[in-house]
Amino acid sequence: MSDELKQHIASAFDRDLEGIQAQILKMGGLVEVAIHDAAKSLETRDEELAGQVVTGDEAIDAMDEALNEEAARVIALRAPTATDLRVVLSVMRMSANLERIGDLSKNLAKRTTVLAQMTQINGSTTALRRMARDVELMLKDALDAYIKRDEALALDVLDRDRDVDQMYNTLFREFLTFMLEDPRNITSCMHLHFIAKNIERMGDHVTSIAEQVVFLATGSTPDEARVKEDRTSSDPSLSTDIELE
Amino acid sequence: MSDELKQHIASAFDRDLEGIQAQILKMGGLVEVAIHDAAKSLETRDEELAGQVVTGDEAIDAMDEALNEEAARVIALRAPTATDLRVVLSVMRMSANLERIGDLSKNLAKRTTVLAQMTQINGSTTALRRMARDVELMLKDALDAYIKRDEALALDVLDRDRDVDQMYNTLFREFLTFMLEDPRNITSCMHLHFIAKNIERMGDHVTSIAEQVVFLATGSTPDEARVKEDRTSSDPSLSTDIELE
């Protein structure tokens, strides 16, 4: 193969890759809006906005499908080298993560109607919205880190997911306490707990995107084995001390 | 390229593919055992068995990584055609699904210790184990369907996931009722609900594997838009009628 031909193929691949990366950023932007609007609709009980999030998820799903097709097309057509292949595969994984965050946002938005009919739990939706806001900013930074192959920023995102996990654990305790105080709070708190868990899972998907960035930037996964803990699953004191109250 | 060379490359790809498919089946087998043992440890409060599930998840994670590397190697080396590429990419997606089911099994197993210390809720762990058993069989059939490219069996798996969703919705109602009847049940029921939700999510991942099979067998995704519903999110009556009791 002549050098000229190689060069031509390489730049065609670069163009393809730029196209894919532009798509993933556009998709990321839609998902940021979905998180934001879902959390806002919950706090303000805005059923119209919630409806927009639900409808808007179709566009996100369609982008995921288009991205996968495009990535497969590029792999088949360009037969990229190991490093380039890694970039394309990482985009496919990121797309899957974004699609799942979109689904989780849709689930959040769907609870707006239910929550609007229930006993209000003081301050809870504000706390949930703050948690969602953190996840939204984490996603924004993870995507920025991706574009700049910025390992430090990606590690910062990983770090912040621990705070989100912590917020979730705190809320879990709070909801349990509310339920124990007054059984009329049980149904509301079950729904609020669902919501908190949903947001916590969004954080996990953002984490997975940030891990891809670290991998792309450094060629290895984040040093520290991330101790991903839903503490409610393994900390007996969390439940027993509440039970003894 | 001579026909002989083409033939040689094709058979090398086939061998690679067979290797990858053997790996995914082995991984699937480990995940089936993980589901089974996690549910059993919950029902029998067998903390030793639970510990084995937690430790065993490392092997599943390692297989996921190895599979991804191997698949990427095959794509880079063989530059498969569109159809062959689709098979390799589907294996990567299936591997991601299996890895997640492994994680969810680990989460289940971790709750054994917590649950052992709590108020027993009559019959609940038996119902949960039955639900887990269904998911385990669905996974077995999804993998069989994959090997045989058996669309009918894959569609049957998709169908059975609706039953699992239904079991989850029933359990959710039951747990709410138990909590409302006696606040001392609240903490146990919150944990039991987590478990039910975990199993329901395993079913979703099996569904995703079955959808891959349909796609591989027919070239298109399942006709019927699957109405995947966690009914607790959108059915206000589910909560309000209980709340009014």
PDB file of N, CA, C and O in Angstrom, chain B residues 14 19 42 64 70 77 84 124 148 157 174 213 220 224 245:
ATOM      1  N   ASP B  14     -13.730 -18.441  11.855  1.00  0.00           N
ATOM      2  CA  ASP B  14     -14.693 -19.375  12.454  1.00  0.00           C
ATOM      3  C   ASP B  14     -14.148 -19.982  13.744  1.00  0.00           C
ATOM      4  O   ASP B  14     -14.870 -20.135  14.713  1.00  0.00           O
ATOM      5  N   GLY B  19     -14.274 -20.103  19.617  1.00  0.00           N
ATOM      6  CA  GLY B  19     -13.617 -19.905  20.910  1.00  0.00           C
ATOM      7  C   GLY B  19     -14.381 -18.896  21.759  1.00  0.00           C
ATOM      8  O   GLY B  19     -14.638 -19.127  22.941  1.00  0.00           O
ATOM      9  N   LEU B  42     -30.063 -16.937  50.308  1.00  0.00           N
ATOM     10  CA  LEU B  42     -31.059 -16.047  50.919  1.00  0.00           C
ATOM     11  C   LEU B  42     -32.134 -16.860  51.632  1.00  0.00           C
ATOM     12  O   LEU B  42     -32.530 -16.532  52.746  1.00  0.00           O
ATOM     13  N   ASP B  64     -15.493 -11.517  31.571  1.00  0.00           N
ATOM     14  CA  ASP B  64     -16.022 -10.408  30.771  1.00  0.00           C
ATOM     15  C   ASP B  64     -14.876  -9.630  30.140  1.00  0.00           C
ATOM     16  O   ASP B  64     -14.899  -9.325  28.945  1.00  0.00           O
ATOM     17  N   GLU B  70     -10.596 -10.426  23.693  1.00  0.00           N
ATOM     18  CA  GLU B  70     -10.546 -11.419  22.616  1.00  0.00           C
ATOM     19  C   GLU B  70     -11.390 -10.948  21.422  1.00  0.00           C
ATOM     20  O   GLU B  70     -10.961 -11.046  20.267  1.00  0.00           O
ATOM     21  N   LEU B  77      -7.929  -8.255  13.923  1.00  0.00           N
ATOM     22  CA  LEU B  77      -7.120  -9.202  13.158  1.00  0.00           C
ATOM     23  C   LEU B  77      -7.831  -9.673  11.903  1.00  0.00           C
ATOM     24  O   LEU B  77      -7.233  -9.807  10.830  1.00  0.00           O
ATOM     25  N   ASP B  84     -20.566 -11.169  10.150  1.00  0.00           N
ATOM     26  CA  ASP B  84     -19.693 -11.745  11.174  1.00  0.00           C
ATOM     27  C   ASP B  84     -19.425 -10.738  12.287  1.00  0.00           C
ATOM     28  O   ASP B  84     -19.379 -11.092  13.466  1.00  0.00           O
ATOM     29  N   SER B 124     -41.858 -15.041  52.140  1.00  0.00           N
ATOM     30  CA  SER B 124     -41.317 -14.089  51.165  1.00  0.00           C
ATOM     31  C   SER B 124     -40.065 -14.608  50.482  1.00  0.00           C
ATOM     32  O   SER B 124     -39.915 -14.464  49.265  1.00  0.00           O
ATOM     33  N   LYS B 148     -28.409 -22.166  19.197  1.00  0.00           N
ATOM     34  CA  LYS B 148     -29.190 -22.724  18.079  1.00  0.00           C
ATOM     35  C   LYS B 148     -29.770 -21.651  17.169  1.00  0.00           C
ATOM     36  O   LYS B 148     -30.509 -21.961  16.241  1.00  0.00           O
ATOM     37  N   VAL B 157     -38.551 -16.572  25.888  1.00  0.00           N
ATOM     38  CA  VAL B 157     -37.863 -15.959  27.036  1.00  0.00           C
ATOM     39  C   VAL B 157     -38.391 -14.538  27.254  1.00  0.00           C
ATOM     40  O   VAL B 157     -38.682 -14.133  28.385  1.00  0.00           O
ATOM     41  N   GLU B 174     -47.334  -6.685  48.178  1.00  0.00           N
ATOM     42  CA  GLU B 174     -47.334  -7.467  49.414  1.00  0.00           C
ATOM     43  C   GLU B 174     -46.466  -6.821  50.484  1.00  0.00           C
ATOM     44  O   GLU B 174     -46.867  -6.707  51.633  1.00  0.00           O
ATOM     45  N   VAL B 213     -30.438 -12.444  20.470  1.00  0.00           N
ATOM     46  CA  VAL B 213     -30.621 -13.698  19.733  1.00  0.00           C
ATOM     47  C   VAL B 213     -31.612 -13.493  18.586  1.00  0.00           C
ATOM     48  O   VAL B 213     -31.362 -13.916  17.453  1.00  0.00           O
ATOM     49  N   SER B 220     -33.553  -8.490  12.573  1.00  0.00           N
ATOM     50  CA  SER B 220     -34.273  -7.320  13.086  1.00  0.00           C
ATOM     51  C   SER B 220     -34.663  -7.552  14.540  1.00  0.00           C
ATOM     52  O   SER B 220     -34.721  -8.691  15.012  1.00  0.00           O
ATOM     53  N   GLU B 224     -42.757  -6.730  18.067  1.00  0.00           N
ATOM     54  CA  GLU B 224     -43.584  -6.090  19.067  1.00  0.00           C
ATOM     55  C   GLU B 224     -42.718  -5.181  19.933  1.00  0.00           C
ATOM     56  O   GLU B 224     -41.756  -5.632  20.539  1.00  0.00           O
ATOM     57  N   GLU B 245     -56.179   2.343  52.562  1.00  0.00           N
ATOM     58  CA  GLU B 245     -56.666   1.239  53.398  1.00  0.00           C
ATOM     59  C   GLU B 245     -56.821   1.643  54.855  1.00  0.00           C
ATOM     60  O   GLU B 245     -55.989   2.357  55.381  1.00  0.00           O
TER      61      GLU B 245
END
